[in-house]
Amino acid sequence: MVNQERRLLPGAGSVMKHRDARRLSLILLFMPLALWIVLLILLPHIGMGILSLREKIGPRQYEFGLANYIAFFQEPIYWHIMARTAVISLLVTVLALIVGFPVSYYIAKIAGPRTRGAMFMFCLIPLWVSDLIRAFGWILLLRETGVISGILQWTGLASAPVELLYNDAAVVVGLVYTVMLFMIVPLTSTLDGMDDAMIEAGYNLGGNGLTVLRRIIIPYAMPGIVSGSIIVFMLTAGSYLTPVLLGGKYSSWFTQTIYDQFITRYNWESGAAFGFLLLFFTSFVVWIGLKLSGQSLSSTVARS
Amino acid sequence: MTTPTAPDLKCSGVCKNFGPVQAVADISFEIPSGTFFSILGPSGCGKTTLMRMIAGFEEPSAGDIFIKGRSVLNVPPNRRNVKMVFQHLALFPMMNVFENIAYGLRCIGTDRDEIARKVQDVLNRVALPDVGEREIHQLSGGQKQRIAIARCMVLDPDVLLLDEPLGALDLKLREAMKIELKLLQNQFDTTFVYITHDQSEALVMSDRVAVMNDGRFEQIGTPQELYHRPQTAFVAGFVGDSNRWSGKVTGTRGAEVTLETEGGTVVRSRPGDGTKVATGDAVELFVRPEFIELVHRTPRQKRTGLSGKVDNLLFNGANSRALVRLATGDLVEVDVTLTGGTDDVKPGEEVSLSWSTKNAVCFPARAAS
């Protein structure tokens, strides 16, 4: 029967071959992504998940249980640090939005095409330098013998060297600077897609500048705002270098606690559990943010 | 209040320069209350700039604009009672239909019950009473159009500006919307200023039309006046279809001008209103295809008019055309009726063409063109 059909349709064999080739090329193209997801995201997380659920009951003796998670909630210092990290991250996100929105608006709506490219470049250039170098840049500015302290003394505003490093403000400033671009890019692309006529219509129908901003521009830019905020919040809460370098050893950032568990105390089980707690917690904050702004993950992150 | 006789919109000597480029050059006009006024011109003629100045998005470089007799020169766009329907409508996609219409009322601080009443009222008037809760993307093209108009009309503007709002619609819908816009204008009894490059839109809907070219108004008049009594070569060529020839005047007799086209055809015509031509002048001649009479020529017939041969037939139902090649080589477009019977002209046939002198209009050729 099959043979007969083959004979009846002379092109069938080559069609089949052609289809196989297409399927193969599709699989090959998809492979890097699949490997990346499975090997670098899925597998480590499964491993960490299993690790975090192992209770140490004696030297080299483990049992399945939730003790590592329970330890987190029983020790106030841990969840204090977590809450602190979350609050400062939210503050950084809000500041990045406040600073980034006018910049994005200028790039997308006011600047001419040439200025636009130049401004985008200026936002990008800091990214060419590593996080570490940028943090040291801030240290040069803020430390006791640094530039700002020097200027303050020279102008007579301060009589002795001023230490501006190793406090929360330094951490916030450094983080806002580091993550700014990730707020500007999605915001600019959203605002760029907005028809200028919509803003003009807002004025034409009787709105003043504030009304147009509040009722038209911000609601329109909401997907970009939310998507930028999610990225910035996640990056900030998960950052390690900037808080350590600008906040000092005791800046109490949650990633530092995780690092301590893994490296200093060599307690991988507890570190893995903390890692998951941070993931759950930040995901939870993002979820609340999405609910409050009435956006969905697909409408925001997929857009940018 | 100002005097009731003040026109809804008046421009006097309005100019707009963008650097060295003059987009709008010394335009003055008045629009009486309740008129459907169109500004017709090719793209880049400055009509959008003119409209943006009326709406307040651009400041005129010179001249003054009056709305209901009051100068609006230093009034920001949100304080002018001139509303605008944008080319792509610019409905707010993040609001539903009700919110879109209510936006303007909220801006002027109308209370909630009043807003609900007014929005429902205007939705009834545009014959879409039940769409208030719908999202913008759920509306059809024609419905969006009506919501965009309703959004402006709910504010009871002195003048409604429309910037080629039919451009994005497909042909069938555009034809339907033309009639609908005219009816809506009658119903609201508001002055509409309609900007378009499509002469059929302007002719069908307007009470008065201004033809704009190169930043200037060439002629203002009723559609009939523009069509039958054009005052400039540009209007004659831009409004409606025309056969157009360049030629030289060979003689004048009273109001009649004899001229010879570049191809060598000798034609009698009249000079356009307000223009003068003398023997030897270079002129442009315009004859509309529907004013040309086409007669089959038989060898016995006495020769009248211009003789030629049918080159091609362009069949388009009631708007069919014949392309006739004259003996001198000039090509003429002629409206013909093709009934499918044996009387129809056929390609290759010898025909003679004639028209009344008053339907052949000539203008002095512009030195520049």
XYZ file of C-alpha atoms in Angstrom:
673
model
C 0.000 0.000 0.000
C 2.707 2.411 1.028
C 4.836 1.367 -1.892
C 1.997 1.908 -4.254
C 1.446 5.405 -2.962
C 5.117 6.168 -3.335
C 4.963 5.102 -6.927
C 1.827 7.142 -7.557
C 3.385 10.301 -6.154
C 6.782 10.588 -7.789
C 7.806 13.619 -5.702
C 6.846 12.116 -2.350
C 10.327 10.809 -1.500
C 12.047 14.139 -2.019
C 9.292 15.960 -0.136
C 9.892 13.686 2.838
C 13.629 14.269 2.646
C 13.089 17.984 2.443
C 10.864 17.906 5.503
C 13.449 15.911 7.467
C 16.110 18.459 6.607
C 13.898 21.270 7.801
C 13.170 19.504 11.042
C 16.856 18.848 11.611
C 17.807 22.465 11.018
C 15.044 23.566 13.382
C 16.384 21.248 16.087
C 19.942 22.476 15.519
C 18.900 26.099 15.726
C 16.946 25.467 18.882
C 19.748 23.472 20.505
C 21.902 26.289 21.994
C 18.877 27.789 23.720
C 17.718 24.413 24.982
C 21.203 23.525 26.228
C 21.533 26.862 27.927
C 18.200 26.529 29.687
C 18.711 22.909 30.720
C 22.413 22.938 31.640
C 22.818 26.401 33.086
C 19.422 27.161 34.571
C 17.345 24.050 35.116
C 20.001 21.587 36.300
C 21.775 23.913 38.780
C 18.456 24.910 40.260
C 17.355 21.324 40.685
C 20.702 20.563 42.288
C 20.404 23.545 44.580
C 16.824 22.647 45.402
C 17.830 19.145 46.467
C 20.784 20.528 48.388
C 18.607 23.021 50.231
C 16.288 20.276 51.427
C 19.076 18.261 53.092
C 19.237 18.518 56.877
C 22.562 17.944 58.505
C 22.087 15.726 61.526
C 25.681 14.735 62.102
C 29.071 14.729 60.359
C 28.411 13.484 56.847
C 24.906 12.469 57.832
C 21.989 14.057 56.066
C 18.229 13.701 56.171
C 15.483 15.087 53.987
C 13.742 18.037 55.654
C 12.976 21.761 55.786
C 15.353 22.651 58.619
C 17.425 25.040 56.478
C 14.336 27.064 55.636
C 13.027 26.993 59.181
C 16.410 28.270 60.416
C 15.966 31.367 58.298
C 12.705 32.320 59.952
C 13.916 31.483 63.445
C 16.939 33.733 63.214
C 15.723 37.372 63.053
C 19.034 38.644 61.663
C 18.465 36.722 58.440
C 15.038 37.992 57.625
C 15.986 41.478 58.806
C 18.707 41.480 56.190
C 16.266 40.145 53.627
C 13.737 42.881 54.432
C 16.489 45.517 54.368
C 17.657 44.279 50.968
C 14.089 44.390 49.664
C 13.398 47.912 50.963
C 16.632 49.359 49.602
C 16.087 47.565 46.278
C 12.614 49.089 46.028
C 14.075 52.493 46.836
C 16.709 52.021 44.113
C 13.983 50.985 41.665
C 11.882 54.052 42.426
C 14.909 56.365 42.176
C 15.988 54.766 38.902
C 12.467 55.336 37.577
C 12.386 58.966 38.702
C 15.791 59.683 37.166
C 15.287 57.464 34.115
C 11.835 58.615 33.025
C 12.773 62.176 32.034
C 15.893 60.871 30.285
C 13.843 58.318 28.330
C 11.191 60.887 27.546
C 13.831 63.249 26.245
C 15.475 60.569 24.112
C 12.209 59.206 22.709
C 10.128 62.342 22.242
C 12.135 65.549 22.339
C 15.622 64.848 20.956
C 16.259 64.867 17.236
C 17.443 61.663 15.565
C 21.156 62.546 15.888
C 21.018 63.637 19.518
C 19.016 60.510 20.230
C 21.801 58.224 19.049
C 24.415 60.215 20.942
C 22.397 60.145 24.151
C 21.840 56.432 23.873
C 25.588 56.015 23.478
C 26.244 58.048 26.601
C 23.913 55.760 28.517
C 25.651 52.693 27.105
C 29.296 53.679 27.552
C 29.437 52.980 31.327
C 28.444 49.395 30.534
C 31.654 48.861 28.601
C 33.562 49.117 31.858
C 33.207 46.295 34.355
C 31.090 46.627 37.482
C 34.213 46.440 39.576
C 35.914 49.386 37.903
C 32.758 51.478 38.112
C 32.461 50.750 41.831
C 36.086 51.794 42.320
C 35.251 54.985 40.467
C 32.673 55.742 43.111
C 35.183 54.874 45.831
C 37.627 57.418 44.400
C 34.890 60.045 44.570
C 33.421 59.240 47.942
C 36.231 58.057 50.202
C 37.723 60.152 53.002
C 40.632 61.267 50.825
C 38.433 61.313 47.734
C 37.433 64.025 45.314
C 34.213 65.189 46.975
C 35.733 65.274 50.431
C 38.641 67.278 48.993
C 36.327 69.793 47.340
C 34.312 70.213 50.529
C 37.474 70.978 52.488
C 38.889 73.250 49.817
C 35.711 75.370 49.709
C 35.636 75.458 53.477
C 32.312 73.633 53.796
C 34.048 70.955 55.868
C 36.934 71.394 58.252
C 38.058 67.779 58.339
C 38.047 64.913 55.801
C 34.507 63.565 55.278
C 33.859 59.849 54.911
C 31.047 59.382 52.380
C 31.598 55.683 51.770
C 30.306 52.713 53.718
C 26.783 53.891 54.325
C 23.421 53.087 52.783
C 23.305 56.274 50.734
C 26.544 55.326 48.970
C 25.104 51.884 48.209
C 21.866 53.382 46.840
C 23.703 55.912 44.673
C 26.056 53.261 43.308
C 23.220 50.843 42.565
C 21.032 53.457 40.853
C 23.989 54.299 38.632
C 24.658 50.648 37.827
C 21.092 49.727 36.886
C 19.992 52.974 35.236
C 20.402 51.700 31.690
C 18.073 48.776 32.313
C 15.364 51.261 33.218
C 16.051 53.612 30.322
C 16.017 51.038 27.508
C 12.531 49.546 28.025
C 11.096 52.973 28.875
C 12.540 54.562 25.765
C 11.297 51.792 23.512
C 7.782 52.054 24.953
C 7.697 55.843 24.699
C 9.163 55.666 21.223
C 6.150 53.646 20.098
C 3.786 56.336 21.318
C 2.277 58.503 18.599
C 3.099 62.179 19.249
C -0.444 62.958 18.155
C -1.660 61.237 21.313
C 0.135 63.780 23.483
C -1.144 66.601 21.288
C -4.650 65.179 21.515
C -4.276 65.220 25.277
C -3.565 68.956 25.191
C -6.092 69.654 22.458
C -8.918 68.144 24.511
C -8.140 70.530 27.350
C -5.542 68.786 29.494
C -2.651 70.699 31.057
C 0.882 69.319 31.265
C 0.227 67.452 34.487
C -3.018 65.884 33.247
C -1.368 64.730 30.032
C 1.517 63.198 31.988
C -0.731 61.519 34.544
C -3.627 60.392 32.351
C -1.911 59.715 29.028
C 1.882 59.406 29.041
C 2.304 57.357 32.230
C -0.587 54.952 31.520
C 0.760 54.469 28.014
C 4.297 53.879 29.293
C 3.096 51.514 32.055
C 4.304 48.315 30.360
C 7.746 49.887 29.974
C 7.743 51.220 33.526
C 6.809 47.836 34.965
C 9.225 45.926 32.783
C 12.096 48.289 33.616
C 11.217 48.144 37.306
C 11.164 44.339 37.330
C 14.582 44.115 35.704
C 16.044 46.797 37.962
C 14.578 45.310 41.110
C 15.818 41.806 40.282
C 19.294 43.069 39.386
C 19.528 45.188 42.520
C 18.298 42.528 44.940
C 20.689 40.027 43.396
C 23.700 42.321 43.167
C 26.783 41.594 45.197
C 29.745 43.729 44.164
C 28.321 47.219 44.554
C 26.863 46.749 48.057
C 30.045 45.079 49.266
C 32.430 47.665 47.803
C 30.419 50.794 48.586
C 28.653 49.591 51.720
C 31.576 47.894 53.325
C 31.806 44.435 54.775
C 28.818 44.905 57.024
C 26.469 46.484 54.538
C 24.070 43.599 55.298
C 23.020 42.736 51.766
C 21.278 39.395 51.469
C 23.584 38.119 48.731
C 26.436 38.619 51.197
C 24.675 36.351 53.678
C 24.386 33.697 50.977
C 28.064 34.142 50.120
C 28.981 33.745 53.775
C 27.029 30.515 54.036
C 28.722 29.038 50.996
C 32.272 30.316 51.372
C 32.932 31.348 54.960
C 30.858 28.782 56.808
C 30.972 26.158 54.114
C 27.312 25.435 54.788
C 26.073 24.760 51.251
C 22.739 23.441 52.400
C 21.862 26.619 54.205
C 23.274 28.780 51.371
C 21.161 26.947 48.809
C 18.063 27.442 50.939
C 18.826 31.163 51.269
C 19.320 31.402 47.522
C 15.881 29.930 46.955
C 14.342 32.168 49.579
C 15.753 35.217 47.802
C 14.347 33.964 44.498
C 10.915 33.297 46.006
C 10.882 36.601 47.804
C 11.859 38.761 44.840
C 9.432 36.849 42.602
C 6.738 37.536 45.173
C 7.531 41.276 45.171
C 7.437 41.317 41.348
C 4.113 39.476 41.411
C 2.655 42.078 43.793
C 4.000 44.843 41.562
C 2.353 43.289 38.513
C -0.954 42.921 40.350
C -0.871 46.508 41.599
C -0.098 47.957 38.180
C -2.596 45.698 36.415
C 0.029 44.402 33.991
C 0.941 40.842 33.082
C 4.429 39.453 32.730
C 3.915 38.748 29.039
C 2.683 42.275 28.293
C 5.698 43.887 29.950
C 8.891 41.851 29.773
C 8.047 40.427 26.359
C 7.688 43.935 25.039
C 11.063 45.336 25.900
C -19.575 87.351 24.814
C -18.465 88.687 21.467
C -20.768 89.908 18.779
C -22.875 87.173 17.178
C -21.715 88.188 13.717
C -18.056 87.357 14.397
C -16.931 84.485 12.181
C -16.060 81.227 13.935
C -12.577 81.318 12.557
C -10.616 84.094 10.945
C -7.004 84.180 9.852
C -5.359 87.383 8.769
C -1.978 87.433 7.098
C -0.813 84.217 8.739
C 2.762 83.191 7.886
C 4.943 80.405 9.155
C 8.640 80.023 8.438
C 10.746 77.018 9.307
C 14.205 78.495 8.980
C 14.516 79.699 5.394
C 11.508 77.668 4.257
C 8.179 79.432 4.178
C 5.552 76.759 4.862
C 2.571 79.120 5.051
C 2.703 82.449 3.241
C 0.318 85.255 4.089
C -2.989 83.438 4.339
C -6.192 85.300 5.173
C -9.695 83.889 5.283
C -12.904 83.875 7.284
C -15.205 80.976 7.982
C -18.789 81.830 8.908
C -20.528 79.798 11.593
C -21.744 76.325 10.700
C -19.741 75.942 7.497
C -18.069 72.799 6.233
C -14.820 74.317 5.033
C -12.140 72.258 3.307
C -8.525 73.069 2.690
C -7.448 71.114 -0.350
C -3.878 70.813 -1.478
C -1.121 68.400 -2.437
C 1.064 67.002 0.322
C 3.687 69.463 1.498
C 1.631 72.522 0.580
C 1.488 73.715 4.195
C -2.084 72.767 5.008
C -1.133 70.696 8.049
C 1.066 73.532 9.336
C -1.853 75.917 8.948
C -4.087 73.555 10.900
C -1.513 73.096 13.639
C -1.328 76.873 14.013
C -5.097 77.060 14.389
C -4.968 74.296 17.017
C -2.096 76.059 18.786
C 0.691 73.510 18.299
C 2.678 76.012 16.235
C 2.988 79.760 16.648
C 2.527 81.807 13.469
C 5.632 83.770 12.422
C 3.361 86.647 11.464
C -0.342 87.391 11.292
C -3.182 86.699 13.674
C -5.799 84.001 14.229
C -9.233 84.819 15.660
C -11.711 82.329 17.048
C -15.181 83.784 17.562
C -13.653 87.205 17.079
C -11.004 86.804 19.765
C -7.303 86.536 19.019
C -5.832 83.239 20.193
C -2.232 84.163 19.477
C -0.947 83.632 23.003
C -3.519 81.072 24.096
C -2.036 77.578 24.687
C -3.655 74.658 22.816
C -5.487 73.344 25.870
C -7.249 76.698 26.385
C -8.532 77.098 22.825
C -12.011 75.914 22.077
C -10.794 74.322 18.859
C -10.797 70.540 18.861
C -8.974 68.335 16.430
C -9.511 64.926 14.877
C -6.024 63.630 14.142
C -4.929 61.842 11.009
C -4.572 58.541 12.844
C -7.288 59.613 15.279
C -4.997 59.365 18.350
C -7.633 57.653 20.478
C -6.122 56.653 23.817
C -5.609 52.863 23.675
C -5.324 52.495 27.443
C -8.824 53.866 28.028
C -12.155 52.466 26.920
C -14.578 54.420 24.734
C -16.342 56.055 27.668
C -13.060 57.187 29.236
C -11.810 58.523 25.918
C -14.857 60.735 25.552
C -14.934 61.654 29.238
C -11.271 62.731 29.220
C -11.944 66.231 27.926
C -14.875 66.740 30.301
C -12.715 65.639 33.246
C -10.082 68.179 32.225
C -12.587 71.014 32.578
C -13.858 69.610 35.871
C -17.358 68.487 34.927
C -19.027 66.498 37.699
C -19.588 62.758 37.368
C -23.307 62.633 36.657
C -22.972 65.344 34.074
C -20.102 63.447 32.400
C -22.135 60.228 32.221
C -25.082 62.116 30.749
C -23.053 64.035 28.177
C -21.053 61.001 27.046
C -24.211 58.948 26.563
C -25.793 61.844 24.710
C -22.917 62.230 22.259
C -22.712 58.452 21.743
C -26.391 58.504 20.787
C -25.748 61.305 18.358
C -23.014 59.414 16.549
C -25.347 56.382 16.517
C -23.134 54.192 18.701
C -25.137 54.131 21.957
C -23.810 50.814 23.309
C -20.055 50.972 22.835
C -19.157 52.899 26.010
C -17.586 49.928 27.774
C -15.671 48.673 24.743
C -11.931 48.944 24.333
C -10.613 50.979 21.431
C -9.100 47.954 19.652
C -12.508 46.291 19.576
C -13.941 48.996 17.317
C -14.035 48.942 13.533
C -12.368 51.681 11.489
C -15.596 53.576 10.931
C -16.569 53.319 14.590
C -13.191 54.654 15.695
C -13.725 57.587 13.376
C -17.053 58.399 14.954
C -15.656 58.038 18.486
C -12.823 60.424 17.594
C -15.405 62.964 16.442
C -17.618 62.318 19.466
C -14.624 62.862 21.770
C -14.254 66.361 20.343
C -17.931 67.208 19.944
C -18.765 66.403 23.555
C -16.777 69.531 24.448
C -18.948 71.676 22.185
C -16.052 73.293 20.256
C -16.301 76.497 18.235
C -14.382 74.866 15.404
C -13.616 71.219 14.710
C -10.439 70.553 12.758
C -10.137 67.312 10.817
C -6.710 66.335 9.501
C -7.281 63.836 6.658
C -9.088 61.442 8.981
C -10.301 59.253 6.115
C -6.821 58.558 4.780
C -6.385 55.279 6.639
C -9.733 53.777 5.616
C -10.332 51.481 2.663
C -12.172 52.781 -0.376
C -15.705 51.525 0.349
C -15.646 52.741 3.932
C -14.176 56.053 2.862
C -17.087 56.653 0.495
C -19.566 55.842 3.272
C -17.746 58.037 5.805
C -17.807 61.028 3.444
C -21.573 61.055 3.549
C -21.622 60.332 7.244
C -19.249 63.189 8.052
C -21.430 65.600 6.113
C -24.509 64.394 7.999
C -22.709 64.650 11.341
C -21.694 68.201 10.524
C -25.297 69.084 9.736
C -26.434 67.483 12.950
C -23.906 69.173 15.226
C -24.143 72.428 13.279
C -20.528 73.218 14.113
C -17.897 74.694 11.847
C -15.764 71.901 10.416
C -12.383 72.641 8.902
C -11.383 69.639 6.877
C -7.889 69.132 5.532
C -7.372 66.799 2.629
C -5.364 66.115 -0.485
C -8.248 64.149 -1.982
C -10.256 66.463 -4.198
C -13.294 64.207 -4.260
C -13.553 64.354 -0.443
C -13.368 68.121 -0.561
C -15.877 68.505 -3.389
C -18.438 66.078 -1.987
C -18.569 67.318 1.592
C -17.738 70.987 1.627
C -19.749 74.166 1.554
C -16.597 76.024 0.693
C -13.171 74.848 -0.390
C -9.836 76.606 -0.297
C -7.258 75.241 -2.721
C -3.785 75.566 -1.268
C -0.472 75.339 -3.053
C 3.041 76.289 -1.961
C 1.819 77.844 1.270
C -0.759 80.090 -0.411
C -4.472 79.899 -1.069
C -4.988 79.779 -4.831
C -8.748 80.156 -4.691
C -11.589 79.968 -2.184
C -15.045 79.112 -3.377
C -17.880 76.642 -3.521
C -17.025 73.267 -5.064
C -18.957 74.264 -8.216
C -17.034 77.503 -8.590
C -13.716 75.746 -8.260
C -14.695 73.118 -10.741
C -16.302 75.283 -13.384
C -14.609 78.637 -12.906
C -11.038 78.003 -11.772
C -9.019 81.160 -11.348
C -5.536 79.742 -11.657
C -3.851 77.052 -13.695
C -3.123 75.145 -10.508
C -6.793 74.984 -9.514
C -7.826 73.991 -13.036
C -5.299 71.176 -13.006
C -5.734 70.018 -9.416
C -9.514 70.015 -9.037
C -11.116 67.370 -11.206
C -9.577 65.741 -14.262
C -8.420 67.810 -17.192
C -6.668 67.508 -20.487
C -3.736 69.843 -20.219
C -1.680 71.286 -23.055
C 1.002 73.918 -23.231
C 0.776 76.297 -26.148
C 1.174 79.787 -27.539
C -1.499 82.382 -28.194
C -1.818 83.102 -31.894
C -4.661 85.588 -31.744
C -7.371 87.111 -29.543
C -10.845 88.239 -30.537
C -12.989 89.728 -27.755
C -13.106 87.166 -24.965
C -11.938 84.425 -27.305
C -8.346 83.271 -27.585
C -6.939 81.205 -30.393
C -3.877 79.230 -29.505
C -1.635 76.612 -30.927
C -0.457 73.751 -28.754
C 3.102 72.504 -28.773
C 1.901 69.606 -30.887
C 0.487 72.053 -33.415
C -3.234 71.688 -32.730
C -5.114 74.958 -33.157
C -7.757 75.460 -30.474
C -10.125 78.252 -29.490
C -10.588 78.925 -25.777
C -11.400 81.575 -23.192
C -8.927 83.010 -20.693
C -9.478 81.999 -17.075
C -11.328 84.397 -14.741
C -9.247 87.418 -13.879
C -6.387 86.548 -16.207
C -5.308 88.311 -19.349
C -3.394 86.868 -22.246
C -1.989 88.545 -25.326
C -0.800 87.238 -28.655
C 2.508 85.459 -28.328
C 2.050 84.532 -24.634
C 2.852 81.030 -23.476
C -0.311 79.549 -22.011
C -1.657 76.354 -20.534
C -4.956 75.039 -21.792
C -7.378 72.900 -19.752
C -10.329 70.965 -21.144
C -12.284 68.522 -18.967
C -12.919 65.102 -20.524
C -16.666 65.273 -19.880
C -17.058 68.485 -21.916
C -15.600 66.966 -25.065
C -18.060 65.597 -27.566
C -16.917 62.611 -29.532
C -18.519 61.860 -32.919
C -17.886 58.942 -35.259
C -16.600 60.286 -38.507
C -17.873 59.090 -41.798
C -16.149 60.052 -45.022
C -19.206 61.922 -46.283
C -19.614 63.982 -43.132
C -18.630 67.641 -43.173
C -15.559 68.065 -41.069
C -16.108 69.833 -37.748
C -13.873 70.000 -34.705
C -10.620 68.104 -34.429
C -10.134 64.806 -36.100
C -8.325 61.932 -34.552
C -8.163 58.214 -34.053
C -9.139 56.220 -30.963
C -5.915 54.845 -29.502
C -7.302 53.012 -26.523
C -10.432 52.509 -24.461
C -10.208 52.594 -20.678
C -13.335 50.822 -19.486
C -14.509 51.781 -16.009
C -18.299 51.489 -16.082
C -19.885 54.910 -16.077
C -16.469 56.595 -15.943
C -15.055 55.052 -19.111
C -12.554 57.028 -21.149
C -11.326 57.012 -24.693
C -7.766 58.046 -25.501
C -7.852 59.848 -28.823
C -4.684 60.602 -30.800
C -5.186 63.784 -32.805
C -3.779 64.169 -36.274
C -1.161 66.496 -34.790
C -0.018 63.858 -32.326
C -1.602 65.310 -29.153
C -3.376 62.796 -26.942
C -6.846 63.689 -25.628
C -8.856 61.977 -22.896
C -12.580 61.939 -23.603
C -15.413 60.636 -21.442
C -17.483 58.135 -23.375
C -20.490 56.009 -22.626
C -19.878 52.364 -23.322
C -23.178 50.530 -23.324
C -21.891 47.332 -24.864
C -23.970 48.035 -28.010
C -22.813 48.411 -31.594
C -22.701 52.227 -31.328
C -19.715 52.151 -28.955
C -16.462 53.590 -30.161
C -13.792 51.035 -30.851
C -10.028 51.365 -30.874
C -8.739 52.404 -34.261
C -11.869 54.285 -35.252
C -11.699 57.713 -36.864
C -13.525 60.258 -34.690
C -13.906 63.985 -34.448
C -13.822 65.909 -31.190
C -15.438 69.208 -30.371
C -16.179 71.345 -27.323
C -17.693 74.670 -26.582
C -15.193 77.500 -26.285
C -16.343 78.402 -22.775
C -15.244 74.959 -21.527
C -11.688 75.365 -22.766
C -9.849 77.557 -20.284
C -6.359 78.892 -20.703
C -3.992 80.498 -18.198
C -0.682 82.219 -18.706
C 2.042 79.625 -18.179
C 4.059 80.191 -15.024
C 7.538 81.404 -15.664
C 8.888 78.979 -13.097
C 7.281 75.830 -14.444
